[in-house]
Amino acid sequence: MLTAVIALAALALLAAFGLAIAARVFAVPHNPKADEIEEVLPGANCGACALPGCAELARRIAEGKADIDACPVGGESAAHTIAAIMGMEFEGGAEREVALVLCKGSDQVAAKRFFYNGIYDCNSAVLVFGGDKACTYGCLGLGTCAGVCLFGAIDMVPGGLAVVDPEKCTGCAQCVAACPKGIIKMVPASRKLHILCSSHDKGGVARKHCKVACIGCMKCVKAAPEGAITMDNFLAVVDYSFEIPAEVAAECPMNTIIVTGDAAGACEEPAAAAGGDA
Amino acid sequence: MGSGRFFGGVHPSYNKGLADSSAIVEMPLPERLVVFFAQNLGVPSQPVVKKGDEVKKGQVIAEAGGFVSTPVHAPTSGTIGSIDIYPSPVGVDAPAAVLVPDGKDEWFEGCNVERSSEGLGVKKIKEMIHDKGIVGMGGATFPTHVKLSPLAEKKMDLLVINGAECEPYLTADHRLMVEHAEGIRDGASLFATVIGVRNVVVAIEKNKPDAIEVMCKAVVGCQGFSVEAMDVIYPQGAEKQLIYTLTKRKVPAGGLPMDVGVLVQNVGTALAAYEAVRYNRPLIQRVVTVTGSGIREPKNVLARVGTRFEDLVKFCGGLEGDAAKCINGGPMMGVAQYSLDAAVTKGTSGLVILRQEEVTQFVSDACIRCARCLEVCPMKLNPSALSIFIEKMRFEDANEYNVMDCIECGCCAYVCPSRRPMVHHFRRAKAEVRKLQRKTG
Ligand code: SF4
Ligand code: SF4
Ligand code: SF4
Ligand code: SF4
């Protein structure tokens, strides 16, 4: 008994001694600034900075190898604090961007071409004829984007449609990469008018597939400032460098255009459009 | 060679009796044909026709897009009515030419002319097989000339002509062997000449005794030819499993049959290659088994490439009762169709139509770790672990566990008591792994 205790104690001492030496010999030069910066970073490890995690970004910023505003999630406020730690000035970077799902075709308005009973995941569903929606461009509504959003910013609304809450969105763009349909775009948070359609189908076909599809009538193009909305293969596309007056939304006969309200992230439908046949 | 067999496998209900005794019938030309431009695995072919063009039967309408690609030919003479996107039976929407037949069915100059295949060089034979658009007709549609070009350092010593037809319901290859044994044999000789092997085995499952008999007679007196009757077990006709059954050689993970000196070709491919070389006939028609309880008169139909499923169904007496599901290919590996607008491609071996009572909508559940899938997986994979990784989007782990070796035979899904959509998971994972591989170069 006693020998065992002594032997174990001796081993423990030996190991402790060994560790103490190892800690000195193999010590990694440490940058205290990196620790401070890591405290400021959100700790979401979301990968939006394209690095393995927040700790790695902190180390790079501390070493001057990454920009102080490289974390889109932390945004401006984090950048300011980091600037203080680094003894630098932060002039304010690019404008905050948020994700936007360019589709409005929930099951209530968009036709399906078959009954899909496979894996509940958009990337799996596209393997079957590109998905069950008649419109081959639209949102499949199985929520793969919502699944990857670490910030709970994407809601799946009833009827199968992903909707981003611009207040919660940190702009990490993980959802953009996850969506197999490529219909999530990053847009400046300050812009309110959006054309929520991605269909390049010709007007007649688009209308048959979805009651809120862009039919390429160009009414919005004419109503908007020159160049602010352009046609790309039967689809009206907003150039976000322009400020577009909210009234333009009412021009759309298909109710495709929305104006997001100033009230916390709420989506307001434009007043019932004249001549809409939806 | 023994009749031992590969690991795993299942015994689904074969239901081949519906069509295996009905002789191949040629279908009259339909009102229009929908010919897909991408008819082979690999690089898609490049269209060379436009709307309004007049074409002759056998004229090239799409050229090979690279080495692993083949041309596509007009299945009859007529006018290109339009070019548009159609649901391709393999599960994607793809561009196709709509060909409106003029009824004359006139051959393009030089096609369908008999000539001697004696003394043709290896290069010439391969060139003709390529030019006539021959692809693997068992369903994979891999360009035949590519398979006939094994790397120089591989020593080839065996050609296997695959007449296993292990997929339930399908009887197209069966009928082809019964009715065209000589053509298949002569096609096999061509392949053997090209890759320089002496031994040729025609491998047939034992449930086709008439085909075995006819093939045996056809190869009498042919040096090096033999016919092997194999046990009936699915997937006996899968390349790697077939090679193991016949030779006990194991194709290494990620490898090809040529790594063990074997070339496997489907019986239909052999016949098509023979006709291409001997008669200068491009691959513009094939035998399609139209069968299942949901079809009035199950038949083995000789149909032009581009024949719409709707026309095929009409030719076979129409739908029977509450037909509910239409599958391109067999029920184990085939792809369910959402519309009869899809059309026959070079790889369409069958159209199986099932009734409502045979179609169950399953609700899949969590894996209960019963390990039944491990017992049946002919690739000795761990489908259970794979499906769990994939559900958690751990594609790198799935790759470590060799998901890329899955042959998508569906045995695991067939036995899974939790009704898990295994093959769907694996197809997804393969797509993701390919993406990862592209990224890391
Ligand atoms: S936006 Fe894309 S990922 Fe999200 S639910 Fe729609 S299709 Fe799926
Ligand atoms: S909505 Fe998209 S961009 Fe916004 S936080 Fe979520 S994943 Fe990131
Ligand atoms: S007005 Fe509406 S339908 Fe017309 S082009 Fe603009 S978004 Fe499309
Ligand atoms: S589908 Fe793949 S994993 Fe399943 S049994 Fe077949 S080879 Fe194995």
Short mmCIF file of N, CA, C and O in Angstrom, two decimals, chain B residues 360-422:
data_model
loop_
_atom_site.label_atom_id
_atom_site.label_comp_id
_atom_site.label_asym_id
_atom_site.label_seq_id
_atom_site.Cartn_x
_atom_site.Cartn_y
_atom_site.Cartn_z
N THR B 360 -45.84 2.88 -51.91
CA THR B 360 -46.06 3.35 -50.55
C THR B 360 -45.23 4.60 -50.33
O THR B 360 -44.08 4.66 -50.75
N GLN B 361 -45.80 5.58 -49.68
CA GLN B 361 -45.01 6.75 -49.29
C GLN B 361 -44.48 6.47 -47.90
O GLN B 361 -45.23 6.40 -46.94
N PHE B 362 -43.19 6.28 -47.79
CA PHE B 362 -42.62 5.97 -46.49
C PHE B 362 -42.29 7.22 -45.72
O PHE B 362 -41.96 8.24 -46.28
N VAL B 363 -42.36 7.08 -44.40
CA VAL B 363 -41.81 8.13 -43.55
C VAL B 363 -40.52 7.54 -43.00
O VAL B 363 -40.53 6.46 -42.40
N SER B 364 -39.41 8.20 -43.25
CA SER B 364 -38.16 7.61 -42.79
C SER B 364 -37.90 7.99 -41.35
O SER B 364 -38.42 8.98 -40.85
N ASP B 365 -37.10 7.16 -40.69
CA ASP B 365 -36.88 7.32 -39.27
C ASP B 365 -35.39 7.32 -38.96
O ASP B 365 -34.58 7.13 -39.86
N ALA B 366 -35.07 7.43 -37.69
CA ALA B 366 -33.66 7.38 -37.29
C ALA B 366 -33.12 5.97 -37.49
O ALA B 366 -33.87 5.00 -37.45
N CYS B 367 -31.82 5.88 -37.70
CA CYS B 367 -31.16 4.58 -37.84
C CYS B 367 -31.18 3.87 -36.49
O CYS B 367 -30.83 4.46 -35.47
N ILE B 368 -31.66 2.62 -36.49
CA ILE B 368 -31.71 1.87 -35.23
C ILE B 368 -30.50 0.96 -35.06
O ILE B 368 -30.48 0.09 -34.20
N ARG B 369 -29.50 1.12 -35.88
CA ARG B 369 -28.24 0.37 -35.80
C ARG B 369 -28.45 -1.14 -35.86
O ARG B 369 -27.84 -1.89 -35.12
N CYS B 370 -29.35 -1.59 -36.72
CA CYS B 370 -29.61 -3.02 -36.82
C CYS B 370 -28.57 -3.72 -37.67
O CYS B 370 -28.46 -4.92 -37.67
N ALA B 371 -27.82 -2.93 -38.45
CA ALA B 371 -26.72 -3.45 -39.28
C ALA B 371 -27.18 -4.33 -40.44
O ALA B 371 -26.37 -5.04 -41.03
N ARG B 372 -28.46 -4.29 -40.78
CA ARG B 372 -28.88 -5.09 -41.93
C ARG B 372 -28.24 -4.58 -43.22
O ARG B 372 -27.90 -5.35 -44.10
N CYS B 373 -28.07 -3.24 -43.30
CA CYS B 373 -27.48 -2.69 -44.52
C CYS B 373 -26.03 -3.15 -44.67
O CYS B 373 -25.55 -3.35 -45.79
N LEU B 374 -25.34 -3.34 -43.55
CA LEU B 374 -23.95 -3.80 -43.64
C LEU B 374 -23.88 -5.22 -44.20
O LEU B 374 -22.93 -5.59 -44.86
N GLU B 375 -24.92 -6.00 -43.89
CA GLU B 375 -24.92 -7.38 -44.37
C GLU B 375 -25.17 -7.48 -45.87
O GLU B 375 -24.78 -8.46 -46.49
N VAL B 376 -25.88 -6.50 -46.43
CA VAL B 376 -26.23 -6.63 -47.85
C VAL B 376 -25.38 -5.77 -48.78
O VAL B 376 -25.41 -5.97 -49.99
N CYS B 377 -24.64 -4.80 -48.25
CA CYS B 377 -23.91 -3.89 -49.14
C CYS B 377 -22.84 -4.65 -49.91
O CYS B 377 -21.87 -5.14 -49.33
N PRO B 378 -22.99 -4.76 -51.22
CA PRO B 378 -22.04 -5.55 -52.01
C PRO B 378 -20.67 -4.88 -52.07
O PRO B 378 -19.70 -5.51 -52.48
N MET B 379 -20.57 -3.61 -51.69
CA MET B 379 -19.28 -2.94 -51.68
C MET B 379 -18.65 -2.99 -50.29
O MET B 379 -17.64 -2.35 -50.04
N LYS B 380 -19.29 -3.71 -49.38
CA LYS B 380 -18.81 -3.83 -47.99
C LYS B 380 -18.61 -2.46 -47.34
O LYS B 380 -17.67 -2.25 -46.58
N LEU B 381 -19.50 -1.55 -47.64
CA LEU B 381 -19.45 -0.25 -46.98
C LEU B 381 -20.24 -0.33 -45.68
O LEU B 381 -20.83 -1.36 -45.37
N ASN B 382 -20.26 0.79 -44.95
CA ASN B 382 -21.07 0.87 -43.75
C ASN B 382 -22.15 1.92 -44.01
O ASN B 382 -22.02 3.08 -43.61
N PRO B 383 -23.22 1.52 -44.68
CA PRO B 383 -24.23 2.50 -45.09
C PRO B 383 -24.86 3.22 -43.90
O PRO B 383 -25.20 4.39 -43.98
N SER B 384 -24.97 2.51 -42.79
CA SER B 384 -25.56 3.12 -41.59
C SER B 384 -24.75 4.33 -41.16
O SER B 384 -25.26 5.45 -41.03
N ALA B 385 -23.44 4.12 -40.95
CA ALA B 385 -22.59 5.22 -40.51
C ALA B 385 -22.58 6.33 -41.55
O ALA B 385 -22.67 7.51 -41.22
N LEU B 386 -22.51 5.95 -42.82
CA LEU B 386 -22.49 6.95 -43.88
C LEU B 386 -23.71 7.83 -43.82
O LEU B 386 -23.61 9.06 -43.86
N SER B 387 -24.89 7.21 -43.70
CA SER B 387 -26.11 8.02 -43.74
C SER B 387 -26.17 8.95 -42.54
O SER B 387 -26.67 10.07 -42.64
N ILE B 388 -25.63 8.51 -41.42
CA ILE B 388 -25.66 9.36 -40.23
C ILE B 388 -24.69 10.54 -40.40
O ILE B 388 -25.02 11.69 -40.10
N PHE B 389 -23.51 10.26 -40.93
CA PHE B 389 -22.57 11.36 -41.22
C PHE B 389 -23.23 12.39 -42.13
O PHE B 389 -23.14 13.59 -41.90
N ILE B 390 -23.87 11.88 -43.16
CA ILE B 390 -24.38 12.78 -44.18
C ILE B 390 -25.53 13.63 -43.62
O ILE B 390 -25.64 14.81 -43.92
N GLU B 391 -26.35 13.01 -42.78
CA GLU B 391 -27.41 13.78 -42.14
C GLU B 391 -26.84 14.95 -41.34
O GLU B 391 -27.45 16.00 -41.23
N LYS B 392 -25.65 14.74 -40.80
CA LYS B 392 -25.01 15.79 -40.00
C LYS B 392 -24.10 16.64 -40.88
O LYS B 392 -23.28 17.41 -40.37
N MET B 393 -24.21 16.48 -42.20
CA MET B 393 -23.42 17.22 -43.18
C MET B 393 -21.92 17.01 -42.97
O MET B 393 -21.11 17.90 -43.28
N ARG B 394 -21.53 15.84 -42.47
CA ARG B 394 -20.10 15.56 -42.29
C ARG B 394 -19.61 14.81 -43.54
O ARG B 394 -19.35 13.61 -43.52
N PHE B 395 -19.47 15.58 -44.63
CA PHE B 395 -19.14 14.95 -45.91
C PHE B 395 -17.71 14.44 -45.96
O PHE B 395 -17.42 13.47 -46.65
N GLU B 396 -16.80 15.11 -45.23
CA GLU B 396 -15.42 14.62 -45.24
C GLU B 396 -15.34 13.25 -44.59
O GLU B 396 -14.61 12.37 -45.04
N ASP B 397 -16.10 13.08 -43.50
CA ASP B 397 -16.12 11.77 -42.86
C ASP B 397 -16.72 10.72 -43.79
O ASP B 397 -16.24 9.60 -43.88
N ALA B 398 -17.77 11.11 -44.49
CA ALA B 398 -18.39 10.18 -45.43
C ALA B 398 -17.38 9.76 -46.49
O ALA B 398 -17.32 8.61 -46.90
N ASN B 399 -16.56 10.71 -46.91
CA ASN B 399 -15.53 10.41 -47.90
C ASN B 399 -14.51 9.43 -47.32
O ASN B 399 -14.12 8.46 -47.96
N GLU B 400 -14.11 9.66 -46.06
CA GLU B 400 -13.20 8.73 -45.36
C GLU B 400 -13.78 7.32 -45.35
O GLU B 400 -13.05 6.34 -45.45
N TYR B 401 -15.08 7.25 -45.19
CA TYR B 401 -15.76 5.96 -45.15
C TYR B 401 -16.13 5.48 -46.55
O TYR B 401 -17.02 4.65 -46.71
N ASN B 402 -15.49 6.04 -47.55
CA ASN B 402 -15.59 5.56 -48.93
C ASN B 402 -16.98 5.68 -49.57
O ASN B 402 -17.39 4.79 -50.31
N VAL B 403 -17.66 6.76 -49.30
CA VAL B 403 -18.96 6.92 -49.94
C VAL B 403 -18.82 6.92 -51.46
O VAL B 403 -19.71 6.49 -52.19
N MET B 404 -17.64 7.35 -51.96
CA MET B 404 -17.45 7.41 -53.41
C MET B 404 -17.45 6.03 -54.05
O MET B 404 -17.60 5.91 -55.25
N ASP B 405 -17.28 4.98 -53.25
CA ASP B 405 -17.31 3.63 -53.79
C ASP B 405 -18.71 3.05 -53.88
O ASP B 405 -18.91 1.96 -54.40
N CYS B 406 -19.68 3.76 -53.33
CA CYS B 406 -21.06 3.27 -53.37
C CYS B 406 -21.50 3.18 -54.83
O CYS B 406 -21.29 4.09 -55.61
N ILE B 407 -22.09 2.05 -55.19
CA ILE B 407 -22.52 1.88 -56.58
C ILE B 407 -24.00 2.21 -56.74
O ILE B 407 -24.59 1.97 -57.79
N GLU B 408 -24.60 2.74 -55.69
CA GLU B 408 -26.00 3.18 -55.71
C GLU B 408 -26.94 2.04 -56.11
O GLU B 408 -27.93 2.25 -56.80
N CYS B 409 -26.63 0.84 -55.63
CA CYS B 409 -27.44 -0.32 -56.00
C CYS B 409 -28.76 -0.34 -55.23
O CYS B 409 -29.73 -0.98 -55.66
N GLY B 410 -28.81 0.33 -54.09
CA GLY B 410 -30.05 0.41 -53.34
C GLY B 410 -30.34 -0.77 -52.42
O GLY B 410 -31.40 -0.82 -51.80
N CYS B 411 -29.40 -1.71 -52.28
CA CYS B 411 -29.63 -2.86 -51.40
C CYS B 411 -29.88 -2.39 -49.96
O CYS B 411 -30.76 -2.91 -49.27
N CYS B 412 -29.09 -1.40 -49.53
CA CYS B 412 -29.22 -0.93 -48.14
C CYS B 412 -30.60 -0.34 -47.91
O CYS B 412 -31.26 -0.63 -46.90
N ALA B 413 -31.05 0.47 -48.83
CA ALA B 413 -32.37 1.09 -48.68
C ALA B 413 -33.47 0.03 -48.73
O ALA B 413 -34.47 0.12 -48.03
N TYR B 414 -33.21 -1.02 -49.54
CA TYR B 414 -34.21 -2.08 -49.71
C TYR B 414 -34.46 -2.82 -48.40
O TYR B 414 -35.59 -3.18 -48.09
N VAL B 415 -33.41 -3.03 -47.60
CA VAL B 415 -33.59 -3.80 -46.37
C VAL B 415 -33.80 -2.94 -45.13
O VAL B 415 -34.12 -3.46 -44.07
N CYS B 416 -33.64 -1.64 -45.24
CA CYS B 416 -33.67 -0.78 -44.04
C CYS B 416 -35.05 -0.76 -43.40
O CYS B 416 -36.01 -0.31 -44.00
N PRO B 417 -35.16 -1.24 -42.15
CA PRO B 417 -36.46 -1.23 -41.49
C PRO B 417 -36.91 0.19 -41.11
O PRO B 417 -38.09 0.43 -40.86
N SER B 418 -35.97 1.12 -41.04
CA SER B 418 -36.33 2.50 -40.73
C SER B 418 -36.65 3.29 -41.99
O SER B 418 -36.90 4.49 -41.93
N ARG B 419 -36.64 2.60 -43.12
CA ARG B 419 -37.00 3.22 -44.40
C ARG B 419 -36.20 4.47 -44.69
O ARG B 419 -36.73 5.48 -45.15
N ARG B 420 -34.91 4.41 -44.41
CA ARG B 420 -34.09 5.60 -44.63
C ARG B 420 -33.76 5.75 -46.12
O ARG B 420 -33.50 4.77 -46.80
N PRO B 421 -33.80 6.99 -46.61
CA PRO B 421 -33.52 7.23 -48.05
C PRO B 421 -32.02 7.18 -48.31
O PRO B 421 -31.39 8.17 -48.62
N MET B 422 -31.45 5.99 -48.21
CA MET B 422 -29.99 5.84 -48.24
C MET B 422 -29.35 6.36 -49.53
O MET B 422 -28.42 7.17 -49.49
#
